Short mmCIF file of N, CA and C in Angstrom, two decimals:
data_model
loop_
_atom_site.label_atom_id
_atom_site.label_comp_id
_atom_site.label_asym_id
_atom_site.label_seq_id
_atom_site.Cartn_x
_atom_site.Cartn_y
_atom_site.Cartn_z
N UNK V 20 93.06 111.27 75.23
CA UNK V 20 93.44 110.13 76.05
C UNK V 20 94.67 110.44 76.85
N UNK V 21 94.76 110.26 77.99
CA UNK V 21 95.86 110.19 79.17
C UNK V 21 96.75 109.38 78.49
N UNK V 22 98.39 109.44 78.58
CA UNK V 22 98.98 108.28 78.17
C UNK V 22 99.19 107.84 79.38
N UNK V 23 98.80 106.03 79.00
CA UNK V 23 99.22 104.80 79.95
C UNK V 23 100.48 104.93 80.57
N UNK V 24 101.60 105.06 79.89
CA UNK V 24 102.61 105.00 80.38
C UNK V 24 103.20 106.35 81.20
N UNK V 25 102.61 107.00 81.91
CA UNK V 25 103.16 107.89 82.70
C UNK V 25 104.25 107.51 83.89
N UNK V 26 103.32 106.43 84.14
CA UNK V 26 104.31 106.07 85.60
C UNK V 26 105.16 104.74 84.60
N UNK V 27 106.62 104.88 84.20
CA UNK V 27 107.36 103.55 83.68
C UNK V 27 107.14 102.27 84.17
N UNK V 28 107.24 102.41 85.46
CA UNK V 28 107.53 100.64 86.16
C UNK V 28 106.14 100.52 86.37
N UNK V 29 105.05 100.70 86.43
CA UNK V 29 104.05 100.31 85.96
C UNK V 29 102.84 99.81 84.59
N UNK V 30 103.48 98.04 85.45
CA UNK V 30 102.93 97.56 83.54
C UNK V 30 101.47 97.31 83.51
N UNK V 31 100.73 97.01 85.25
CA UNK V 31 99.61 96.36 85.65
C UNK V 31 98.96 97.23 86.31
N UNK V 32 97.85 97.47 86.58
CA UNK V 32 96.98 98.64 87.84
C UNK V 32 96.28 97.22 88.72
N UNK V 33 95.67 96.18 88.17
CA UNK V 33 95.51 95.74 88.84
C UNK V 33 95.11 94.02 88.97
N UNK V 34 94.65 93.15 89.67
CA UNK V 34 93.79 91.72 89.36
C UNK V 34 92.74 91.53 89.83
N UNK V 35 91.66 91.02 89.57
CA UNK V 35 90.52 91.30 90.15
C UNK V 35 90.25 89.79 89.37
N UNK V 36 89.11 89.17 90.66
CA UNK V 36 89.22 87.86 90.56
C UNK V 36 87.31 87.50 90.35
N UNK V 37 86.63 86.56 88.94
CA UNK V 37 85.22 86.91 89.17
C UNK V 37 84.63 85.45 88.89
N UNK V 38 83.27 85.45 88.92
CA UNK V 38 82.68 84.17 87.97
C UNK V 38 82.18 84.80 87.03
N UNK V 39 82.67 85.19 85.82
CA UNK V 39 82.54 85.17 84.46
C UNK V 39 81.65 83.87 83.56
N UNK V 40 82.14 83.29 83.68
CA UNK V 40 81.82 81.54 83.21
C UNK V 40 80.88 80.76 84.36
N UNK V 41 80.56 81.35 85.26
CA UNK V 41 79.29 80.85 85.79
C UNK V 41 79.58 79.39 86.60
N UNK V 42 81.06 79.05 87.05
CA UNK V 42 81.55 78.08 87.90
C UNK V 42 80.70 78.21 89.33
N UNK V 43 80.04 79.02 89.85
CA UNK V 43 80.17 79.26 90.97
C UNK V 43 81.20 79.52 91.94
N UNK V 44 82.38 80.44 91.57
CA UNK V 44 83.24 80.69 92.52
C UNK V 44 83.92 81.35 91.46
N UNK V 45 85.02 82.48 92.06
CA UNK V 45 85.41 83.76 91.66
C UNK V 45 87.17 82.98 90.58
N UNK V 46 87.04 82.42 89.85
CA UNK V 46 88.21 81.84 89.09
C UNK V 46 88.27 82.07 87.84
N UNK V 47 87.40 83.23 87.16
CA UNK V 47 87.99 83.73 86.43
C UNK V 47 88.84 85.15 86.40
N UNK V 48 89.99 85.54 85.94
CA UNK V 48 90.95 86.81 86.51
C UNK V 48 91.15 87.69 85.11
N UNK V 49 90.66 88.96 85.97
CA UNK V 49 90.39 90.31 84.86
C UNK V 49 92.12 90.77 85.45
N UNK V 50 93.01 91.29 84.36
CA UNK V 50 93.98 91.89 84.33
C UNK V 50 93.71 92.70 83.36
N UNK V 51 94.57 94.16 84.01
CA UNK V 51 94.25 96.00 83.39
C UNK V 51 95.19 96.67 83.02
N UNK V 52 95.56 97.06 82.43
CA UNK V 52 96.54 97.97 82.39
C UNK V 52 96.24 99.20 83.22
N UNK V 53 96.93 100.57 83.41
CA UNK V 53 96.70 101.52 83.52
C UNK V 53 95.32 102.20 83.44
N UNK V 54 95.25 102.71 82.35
CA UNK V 54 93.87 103.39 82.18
C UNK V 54 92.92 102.16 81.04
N UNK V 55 93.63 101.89 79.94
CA UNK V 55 92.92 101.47 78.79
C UNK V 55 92.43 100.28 77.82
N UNK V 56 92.90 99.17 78.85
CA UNK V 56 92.64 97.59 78.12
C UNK V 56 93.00 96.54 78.85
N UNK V 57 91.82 95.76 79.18
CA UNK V 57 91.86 94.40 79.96
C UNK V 57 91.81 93.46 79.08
N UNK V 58 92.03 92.55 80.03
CA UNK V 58 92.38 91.00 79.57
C UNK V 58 91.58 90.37 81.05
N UNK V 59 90.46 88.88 79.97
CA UNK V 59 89.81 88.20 81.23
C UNK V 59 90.53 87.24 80.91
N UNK V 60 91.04 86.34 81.60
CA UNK V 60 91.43 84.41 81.37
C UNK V 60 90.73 83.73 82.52
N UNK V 61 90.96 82.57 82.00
CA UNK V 61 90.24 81.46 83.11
C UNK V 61 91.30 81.36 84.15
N UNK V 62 90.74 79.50 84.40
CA UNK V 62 91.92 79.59 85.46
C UNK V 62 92.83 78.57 84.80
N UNK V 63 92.67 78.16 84.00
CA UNK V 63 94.25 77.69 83.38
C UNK V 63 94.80 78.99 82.46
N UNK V 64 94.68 80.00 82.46
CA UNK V 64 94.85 81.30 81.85
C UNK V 64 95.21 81.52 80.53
N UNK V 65 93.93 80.90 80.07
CA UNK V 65 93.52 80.92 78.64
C UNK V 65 92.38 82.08 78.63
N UNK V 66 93.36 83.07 77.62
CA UNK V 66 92.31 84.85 77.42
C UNK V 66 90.42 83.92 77.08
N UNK V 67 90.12 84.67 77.48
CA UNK V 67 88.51 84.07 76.94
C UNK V 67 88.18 85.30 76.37
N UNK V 68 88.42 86.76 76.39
CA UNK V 68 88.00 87.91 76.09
C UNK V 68 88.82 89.17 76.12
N UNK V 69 88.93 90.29 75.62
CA UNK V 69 89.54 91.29 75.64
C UNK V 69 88.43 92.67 75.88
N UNK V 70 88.95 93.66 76.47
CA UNK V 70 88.30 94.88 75.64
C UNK V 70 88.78 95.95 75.82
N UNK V 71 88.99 97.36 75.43
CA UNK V 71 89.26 98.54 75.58
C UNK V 71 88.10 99.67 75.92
N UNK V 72 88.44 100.07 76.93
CA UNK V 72 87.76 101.28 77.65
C UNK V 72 88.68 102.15 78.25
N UNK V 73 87.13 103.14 78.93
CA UNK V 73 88.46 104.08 80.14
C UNK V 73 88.46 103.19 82.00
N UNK V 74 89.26 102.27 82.15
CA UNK V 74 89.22 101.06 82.84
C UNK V 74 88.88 101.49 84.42
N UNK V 75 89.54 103.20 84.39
CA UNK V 75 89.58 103.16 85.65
C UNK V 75 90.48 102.44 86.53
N UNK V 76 90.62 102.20 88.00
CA UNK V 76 91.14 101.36 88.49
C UNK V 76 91.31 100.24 88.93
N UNK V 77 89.80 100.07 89.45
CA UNK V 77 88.99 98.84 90.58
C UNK V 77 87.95 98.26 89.80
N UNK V 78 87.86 97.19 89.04
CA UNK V 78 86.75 96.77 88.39
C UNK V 78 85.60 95.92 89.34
N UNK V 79 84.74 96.04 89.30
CA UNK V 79 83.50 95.10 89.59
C UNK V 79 82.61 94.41 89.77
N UNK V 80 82.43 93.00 89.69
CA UNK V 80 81.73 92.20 89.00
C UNK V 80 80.86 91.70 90.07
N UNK V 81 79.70 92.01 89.72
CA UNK V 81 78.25 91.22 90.11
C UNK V 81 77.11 90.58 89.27
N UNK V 82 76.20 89.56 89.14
CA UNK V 82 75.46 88.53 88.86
C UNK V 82 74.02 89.99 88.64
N UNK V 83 74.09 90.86 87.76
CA UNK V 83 72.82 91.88 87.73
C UNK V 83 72.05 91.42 87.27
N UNK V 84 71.90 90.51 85.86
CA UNK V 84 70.78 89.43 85.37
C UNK V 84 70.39 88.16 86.27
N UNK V 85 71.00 87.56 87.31
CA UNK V 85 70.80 86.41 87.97
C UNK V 85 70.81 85.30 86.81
N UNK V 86 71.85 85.05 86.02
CA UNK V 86 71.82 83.91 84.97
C UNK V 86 72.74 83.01 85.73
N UNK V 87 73.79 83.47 86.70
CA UNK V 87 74.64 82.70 87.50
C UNK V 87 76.09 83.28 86.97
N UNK V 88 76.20 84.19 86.08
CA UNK V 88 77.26 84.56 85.56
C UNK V 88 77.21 85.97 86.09
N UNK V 89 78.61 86.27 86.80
CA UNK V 89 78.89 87.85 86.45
C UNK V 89 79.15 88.97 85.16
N UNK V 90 78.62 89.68 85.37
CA UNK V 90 78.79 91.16 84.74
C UNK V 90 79.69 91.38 85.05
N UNK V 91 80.93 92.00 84.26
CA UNK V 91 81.77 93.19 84.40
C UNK V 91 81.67 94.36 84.62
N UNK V 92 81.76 95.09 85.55
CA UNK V 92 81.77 96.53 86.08
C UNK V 92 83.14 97.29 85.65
N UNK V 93 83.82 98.11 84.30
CA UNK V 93 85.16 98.56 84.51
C UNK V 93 85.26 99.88 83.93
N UNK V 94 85.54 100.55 84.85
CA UNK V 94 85.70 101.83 84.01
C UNK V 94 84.25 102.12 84.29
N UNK V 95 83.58 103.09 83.14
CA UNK V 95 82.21 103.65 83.07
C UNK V 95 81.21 102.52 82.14
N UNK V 96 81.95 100.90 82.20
CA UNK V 96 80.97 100.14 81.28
C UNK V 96 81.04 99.21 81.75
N UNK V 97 79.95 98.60 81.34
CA UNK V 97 79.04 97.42 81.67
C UNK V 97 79.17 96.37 80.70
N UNK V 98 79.81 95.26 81.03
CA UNK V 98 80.42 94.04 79.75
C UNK V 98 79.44 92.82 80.51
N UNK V 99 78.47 92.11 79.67
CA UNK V 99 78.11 90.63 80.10
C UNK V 99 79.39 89.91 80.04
N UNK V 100 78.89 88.40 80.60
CA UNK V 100 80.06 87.79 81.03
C UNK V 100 80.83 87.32 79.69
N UNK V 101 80.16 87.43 78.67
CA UNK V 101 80.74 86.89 77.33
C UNK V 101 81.78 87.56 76.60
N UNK V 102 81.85 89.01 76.88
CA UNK V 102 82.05 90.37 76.63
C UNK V 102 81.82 90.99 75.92
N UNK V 103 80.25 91.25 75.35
CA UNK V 103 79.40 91.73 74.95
C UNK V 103 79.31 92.88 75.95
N UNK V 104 79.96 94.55 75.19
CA UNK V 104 79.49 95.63 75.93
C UNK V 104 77.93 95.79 75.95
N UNK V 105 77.29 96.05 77.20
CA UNK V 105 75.86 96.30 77.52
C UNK V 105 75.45 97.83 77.78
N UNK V 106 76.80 98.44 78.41
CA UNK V 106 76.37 99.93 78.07
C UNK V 106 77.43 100.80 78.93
N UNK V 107 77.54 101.91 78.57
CA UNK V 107 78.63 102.71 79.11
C UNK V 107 78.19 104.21 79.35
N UNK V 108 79.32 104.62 79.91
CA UNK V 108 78.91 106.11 80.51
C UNK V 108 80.16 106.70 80.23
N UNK V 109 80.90 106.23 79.71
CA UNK V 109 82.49 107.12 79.32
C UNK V 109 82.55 108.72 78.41
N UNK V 110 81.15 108.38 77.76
CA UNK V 110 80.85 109.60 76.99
C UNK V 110 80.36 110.63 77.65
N UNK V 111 79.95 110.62 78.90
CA UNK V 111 79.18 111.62 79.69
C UNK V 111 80.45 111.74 81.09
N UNK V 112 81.08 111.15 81.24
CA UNK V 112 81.90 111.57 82.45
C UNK V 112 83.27 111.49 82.00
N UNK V 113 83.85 112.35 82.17
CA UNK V 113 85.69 112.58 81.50
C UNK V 113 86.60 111.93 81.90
N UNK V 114 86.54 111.83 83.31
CA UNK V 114 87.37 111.46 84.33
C UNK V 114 87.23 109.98 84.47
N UNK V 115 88.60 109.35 85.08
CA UNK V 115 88.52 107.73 84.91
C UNK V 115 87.53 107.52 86.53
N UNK V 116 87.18 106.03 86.38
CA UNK V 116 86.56 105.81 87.78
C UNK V 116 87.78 104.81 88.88
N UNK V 117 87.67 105.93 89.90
CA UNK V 117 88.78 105.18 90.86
C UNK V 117 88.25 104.09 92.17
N UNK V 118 87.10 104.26 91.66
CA UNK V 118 86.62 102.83 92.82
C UNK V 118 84.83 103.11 92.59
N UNK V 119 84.58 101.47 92.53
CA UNK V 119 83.02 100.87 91.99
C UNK V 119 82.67 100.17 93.22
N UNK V 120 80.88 100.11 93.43
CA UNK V 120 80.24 99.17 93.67
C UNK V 120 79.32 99.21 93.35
N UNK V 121 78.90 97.55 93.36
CA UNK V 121 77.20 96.93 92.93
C UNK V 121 76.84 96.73 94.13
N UNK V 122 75.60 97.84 94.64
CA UNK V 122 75.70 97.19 96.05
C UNK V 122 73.65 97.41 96.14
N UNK V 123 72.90 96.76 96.60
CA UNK V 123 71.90 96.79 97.11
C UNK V 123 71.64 97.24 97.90
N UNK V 124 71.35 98.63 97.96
CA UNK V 124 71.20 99.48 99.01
C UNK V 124 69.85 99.63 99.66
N UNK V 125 68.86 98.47 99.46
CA UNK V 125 67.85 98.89 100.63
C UNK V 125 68.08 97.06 100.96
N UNK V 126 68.65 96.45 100.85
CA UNK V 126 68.30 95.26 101.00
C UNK V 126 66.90 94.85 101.15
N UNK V 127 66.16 94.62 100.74
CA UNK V 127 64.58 94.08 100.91
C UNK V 127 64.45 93.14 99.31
N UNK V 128 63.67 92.35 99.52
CA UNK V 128 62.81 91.50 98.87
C UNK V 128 62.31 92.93 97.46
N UNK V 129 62.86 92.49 95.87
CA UNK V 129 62.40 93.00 95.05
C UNK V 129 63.26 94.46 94.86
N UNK V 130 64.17 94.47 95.75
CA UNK V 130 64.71 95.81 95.33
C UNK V 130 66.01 95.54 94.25
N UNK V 131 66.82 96.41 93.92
CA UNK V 131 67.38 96.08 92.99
C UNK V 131 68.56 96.75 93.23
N UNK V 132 69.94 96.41 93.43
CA UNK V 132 71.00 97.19 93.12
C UNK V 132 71.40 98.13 92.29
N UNK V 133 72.17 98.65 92.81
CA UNK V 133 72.60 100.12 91.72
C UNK V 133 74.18 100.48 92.27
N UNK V 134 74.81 100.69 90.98
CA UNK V 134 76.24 101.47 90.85
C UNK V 134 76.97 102.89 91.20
N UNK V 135 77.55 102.67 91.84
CA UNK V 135 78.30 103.52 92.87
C UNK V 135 80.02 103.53 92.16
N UNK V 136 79.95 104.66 91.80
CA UNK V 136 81.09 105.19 91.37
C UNK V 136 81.78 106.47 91.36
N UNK V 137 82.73 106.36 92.34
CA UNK V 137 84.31 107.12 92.65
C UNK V 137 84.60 107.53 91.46
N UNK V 138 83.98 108.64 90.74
CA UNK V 138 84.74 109.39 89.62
C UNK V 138 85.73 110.40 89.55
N UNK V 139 86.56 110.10 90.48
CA UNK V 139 87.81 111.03 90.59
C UNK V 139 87.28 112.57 90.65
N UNK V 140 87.65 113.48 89.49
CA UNK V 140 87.24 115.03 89.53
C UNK V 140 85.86 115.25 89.13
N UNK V 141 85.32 113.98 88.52
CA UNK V 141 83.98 114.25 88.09
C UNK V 141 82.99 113.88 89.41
N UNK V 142 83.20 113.55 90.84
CA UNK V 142 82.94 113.64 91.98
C UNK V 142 82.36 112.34 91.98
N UNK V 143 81.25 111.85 92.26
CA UNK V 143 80.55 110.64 93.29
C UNK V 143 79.30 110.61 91.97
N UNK V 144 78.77 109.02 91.73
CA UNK V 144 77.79 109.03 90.68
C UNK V 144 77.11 108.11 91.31
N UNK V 145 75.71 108.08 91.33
CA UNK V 145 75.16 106.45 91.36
C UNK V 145 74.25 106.78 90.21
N UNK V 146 74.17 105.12 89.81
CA UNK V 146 73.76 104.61 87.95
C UNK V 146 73.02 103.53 88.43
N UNK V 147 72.20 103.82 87.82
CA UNK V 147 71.19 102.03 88.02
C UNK V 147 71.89 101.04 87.03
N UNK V 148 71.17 99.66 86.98
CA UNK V 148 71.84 98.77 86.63
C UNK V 148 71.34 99.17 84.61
N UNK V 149 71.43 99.62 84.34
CA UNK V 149 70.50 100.03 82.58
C UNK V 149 71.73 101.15 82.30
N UNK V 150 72.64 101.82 83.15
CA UNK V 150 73.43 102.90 82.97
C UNK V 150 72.78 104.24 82.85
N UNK V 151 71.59 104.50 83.49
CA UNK V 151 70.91 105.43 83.80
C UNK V 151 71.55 106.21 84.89
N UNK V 152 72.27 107.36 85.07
CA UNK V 152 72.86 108.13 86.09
C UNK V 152 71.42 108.87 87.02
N UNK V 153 71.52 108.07 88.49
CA UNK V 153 70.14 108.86 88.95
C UNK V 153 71.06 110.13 90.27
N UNK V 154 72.07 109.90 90.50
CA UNK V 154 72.50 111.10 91.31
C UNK V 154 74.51 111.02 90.87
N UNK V 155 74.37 112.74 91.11
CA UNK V 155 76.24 112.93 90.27
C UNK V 155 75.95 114.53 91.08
N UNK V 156 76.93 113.86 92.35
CA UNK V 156 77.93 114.92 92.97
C UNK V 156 78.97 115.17 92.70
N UNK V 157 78.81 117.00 92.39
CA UNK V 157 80.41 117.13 92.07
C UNK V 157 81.08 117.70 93.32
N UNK V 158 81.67 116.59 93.83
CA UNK V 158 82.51 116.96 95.63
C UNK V 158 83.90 117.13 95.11
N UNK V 159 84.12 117.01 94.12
CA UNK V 159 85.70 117.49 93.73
C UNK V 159 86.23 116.02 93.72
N UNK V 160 87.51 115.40 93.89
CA UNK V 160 87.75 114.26 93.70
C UNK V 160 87.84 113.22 94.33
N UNK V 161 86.55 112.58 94.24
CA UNK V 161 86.07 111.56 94.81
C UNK V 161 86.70 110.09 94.41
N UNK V 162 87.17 109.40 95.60
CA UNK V 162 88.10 108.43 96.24
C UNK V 162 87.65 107.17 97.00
N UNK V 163 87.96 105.94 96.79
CA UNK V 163 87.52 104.66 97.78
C UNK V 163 86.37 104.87 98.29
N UNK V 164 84.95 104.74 97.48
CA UNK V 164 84.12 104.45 98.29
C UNK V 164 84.05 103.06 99.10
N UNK V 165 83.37 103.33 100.60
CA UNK V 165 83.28 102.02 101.19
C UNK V 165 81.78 102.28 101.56
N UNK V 166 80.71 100.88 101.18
CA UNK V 166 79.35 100.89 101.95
C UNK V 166 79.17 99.80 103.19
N UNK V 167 78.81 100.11 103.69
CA UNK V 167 77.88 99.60 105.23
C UNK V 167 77.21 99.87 105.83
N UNK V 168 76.50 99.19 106.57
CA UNK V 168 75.62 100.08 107.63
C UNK V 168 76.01 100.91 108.54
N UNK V 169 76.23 101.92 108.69
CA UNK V 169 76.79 103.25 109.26
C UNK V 169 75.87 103.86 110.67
N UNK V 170 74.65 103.71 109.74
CA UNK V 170 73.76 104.20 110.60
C UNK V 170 72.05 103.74 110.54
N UNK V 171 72.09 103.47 112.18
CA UNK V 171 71.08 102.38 112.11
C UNK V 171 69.59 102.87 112.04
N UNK V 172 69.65 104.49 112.13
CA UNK V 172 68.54 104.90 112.22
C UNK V 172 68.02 105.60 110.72
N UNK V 173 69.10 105.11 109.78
CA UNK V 173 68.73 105.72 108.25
C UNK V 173 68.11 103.77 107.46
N UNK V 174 67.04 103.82 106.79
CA UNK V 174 66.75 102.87 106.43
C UNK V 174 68.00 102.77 104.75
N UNK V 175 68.13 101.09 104.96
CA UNK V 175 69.15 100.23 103.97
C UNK V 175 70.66 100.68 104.40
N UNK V 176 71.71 100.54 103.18
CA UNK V 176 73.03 101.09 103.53
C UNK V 176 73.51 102.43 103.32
N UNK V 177 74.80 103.30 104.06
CA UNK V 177 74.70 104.00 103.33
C UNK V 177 76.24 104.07 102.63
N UNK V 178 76.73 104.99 102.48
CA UNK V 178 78.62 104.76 101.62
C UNK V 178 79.26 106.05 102.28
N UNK V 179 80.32 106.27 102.16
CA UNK V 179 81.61 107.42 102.46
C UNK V 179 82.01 107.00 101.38
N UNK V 180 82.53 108.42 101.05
CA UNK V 180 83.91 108.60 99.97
C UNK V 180 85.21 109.54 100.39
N UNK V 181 86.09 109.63 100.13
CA UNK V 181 87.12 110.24 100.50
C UNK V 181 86.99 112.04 99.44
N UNK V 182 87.69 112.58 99.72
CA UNK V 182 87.94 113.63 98.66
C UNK V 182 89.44 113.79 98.18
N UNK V 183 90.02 113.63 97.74
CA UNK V 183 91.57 113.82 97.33
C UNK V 183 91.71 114.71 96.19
N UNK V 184 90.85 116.27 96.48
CA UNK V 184 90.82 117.35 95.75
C UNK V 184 91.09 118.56 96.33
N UNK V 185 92.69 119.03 96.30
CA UNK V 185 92.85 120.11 97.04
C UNK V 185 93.00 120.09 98.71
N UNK V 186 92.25 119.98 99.38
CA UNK V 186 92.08 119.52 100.80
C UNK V 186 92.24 118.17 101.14
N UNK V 187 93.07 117.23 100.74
CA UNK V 187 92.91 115.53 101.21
C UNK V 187 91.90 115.22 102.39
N UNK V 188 91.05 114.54 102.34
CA UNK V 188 90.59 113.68 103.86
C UNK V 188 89.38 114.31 103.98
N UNK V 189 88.30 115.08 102.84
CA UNK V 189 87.40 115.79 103.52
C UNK V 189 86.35 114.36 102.76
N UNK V 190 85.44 114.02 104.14
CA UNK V 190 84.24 113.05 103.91
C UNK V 190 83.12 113.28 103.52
N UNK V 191 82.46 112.55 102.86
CA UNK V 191 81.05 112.95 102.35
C UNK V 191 79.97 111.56 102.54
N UNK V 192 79.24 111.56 103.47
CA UNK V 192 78.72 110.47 103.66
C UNK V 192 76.92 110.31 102.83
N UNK V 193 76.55 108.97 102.11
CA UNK V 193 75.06 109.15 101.55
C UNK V 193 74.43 107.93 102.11
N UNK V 194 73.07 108.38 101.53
CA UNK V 194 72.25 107.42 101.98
C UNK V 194 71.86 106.75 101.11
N UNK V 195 70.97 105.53 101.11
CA UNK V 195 70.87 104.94 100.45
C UNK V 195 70.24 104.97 99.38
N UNK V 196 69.92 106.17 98.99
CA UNK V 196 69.24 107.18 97.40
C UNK V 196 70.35 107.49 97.48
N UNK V 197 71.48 107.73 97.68
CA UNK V 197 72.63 108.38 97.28
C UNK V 197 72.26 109.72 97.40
N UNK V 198 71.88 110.36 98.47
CA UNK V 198 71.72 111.50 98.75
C UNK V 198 73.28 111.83 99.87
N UNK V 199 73.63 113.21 99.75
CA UNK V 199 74.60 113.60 101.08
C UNK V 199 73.79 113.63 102.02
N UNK V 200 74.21 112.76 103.46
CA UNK V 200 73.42 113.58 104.73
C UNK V 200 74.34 113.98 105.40
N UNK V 201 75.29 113.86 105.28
CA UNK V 201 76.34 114.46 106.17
C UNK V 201 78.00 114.60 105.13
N UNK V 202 78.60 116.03 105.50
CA UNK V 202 80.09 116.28 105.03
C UNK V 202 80.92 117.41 105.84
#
């Protein structure tokens, strides 16, 4: 384990704001430490849940069952909204994850989202929603993914990631299989 406390004046990495509790609107707030243990509260900020993982930075929460409640996305695991872990990938990738998304990458009727994760030195992953890893580039250290439509002549979305391995600023752009078409 990395120790948390490397950097002193850092007590928080980050806040990230979700519907946990199934309000319809993003008022429940995940707080992280560093690498290794969140805290969810409501919005009168009463803890409703705890857990320990490798947290990563940027957590993620999307509705993957459609019950009206978000999933937790943090680190390499998958927490229902209750915080019941549903499944993880921390055992297969070393490195913390520095930026997530749940994103639906063909948009159409019946398709299904899948996880996109910035694994620092362990490079670029996409995971279906079951924690099945269906593509893992190792581009060296992979940084802020962002998805959109990029390009109009590739069908669904596609993503960029940064590299901040050795060379800063080198791009790697995929498609919506999470394939590279361009770096």
């Amino acid at each position: 384990r990395k120790p948390a406390d490397k950097f002193a004046r850092i007590l928080g990495d980050c806040l990230f704001f979700c519907d946990l509790r199934g309000t319809g609107r993003a008022a429940d707030i995940v707080i992280k430490d560093r690498y290794w243990h969140f805290w969810v509260y409501d919005v009168q900020l009463q803890l409703q849940w705890q857990g320990d993982c490798n947290t990563g930075h940027y957590p993620f929460a999307y509705d993957i069952d459609g019950d009206g409640h978000d999933e937790l996305a943090i680190g390499y695991s998958m927490y229902d909204h209750d915080g019941s872990l549903l499944w993880s990938l921390q055992d297969q990738l070393e490195e913390h994850a520095d930026g997530i998304a749940i994103v639906d990458w063909m948009e159409q009727p019946g398709s299904k989202p899948r996880i996109l994760y910035a694994a620092s030195d362990d490079g670029l992953v996409l995971a279906d929603l079951e924690g099945n890893i269906l593509r893992h580039h190792r581009i060296g250290h992979a940084q802020n993914p962002v998805i959109g439509k990029f390009r109009h002549d590739l069908p669904g979305l596609q993503a960029v990631s940064i590299n901040f391995w050795g060379n800063q600023g080198i791009l790697h752009f995929y498609d919506a299989n999470g394939d590279i078409y361009h770096a």
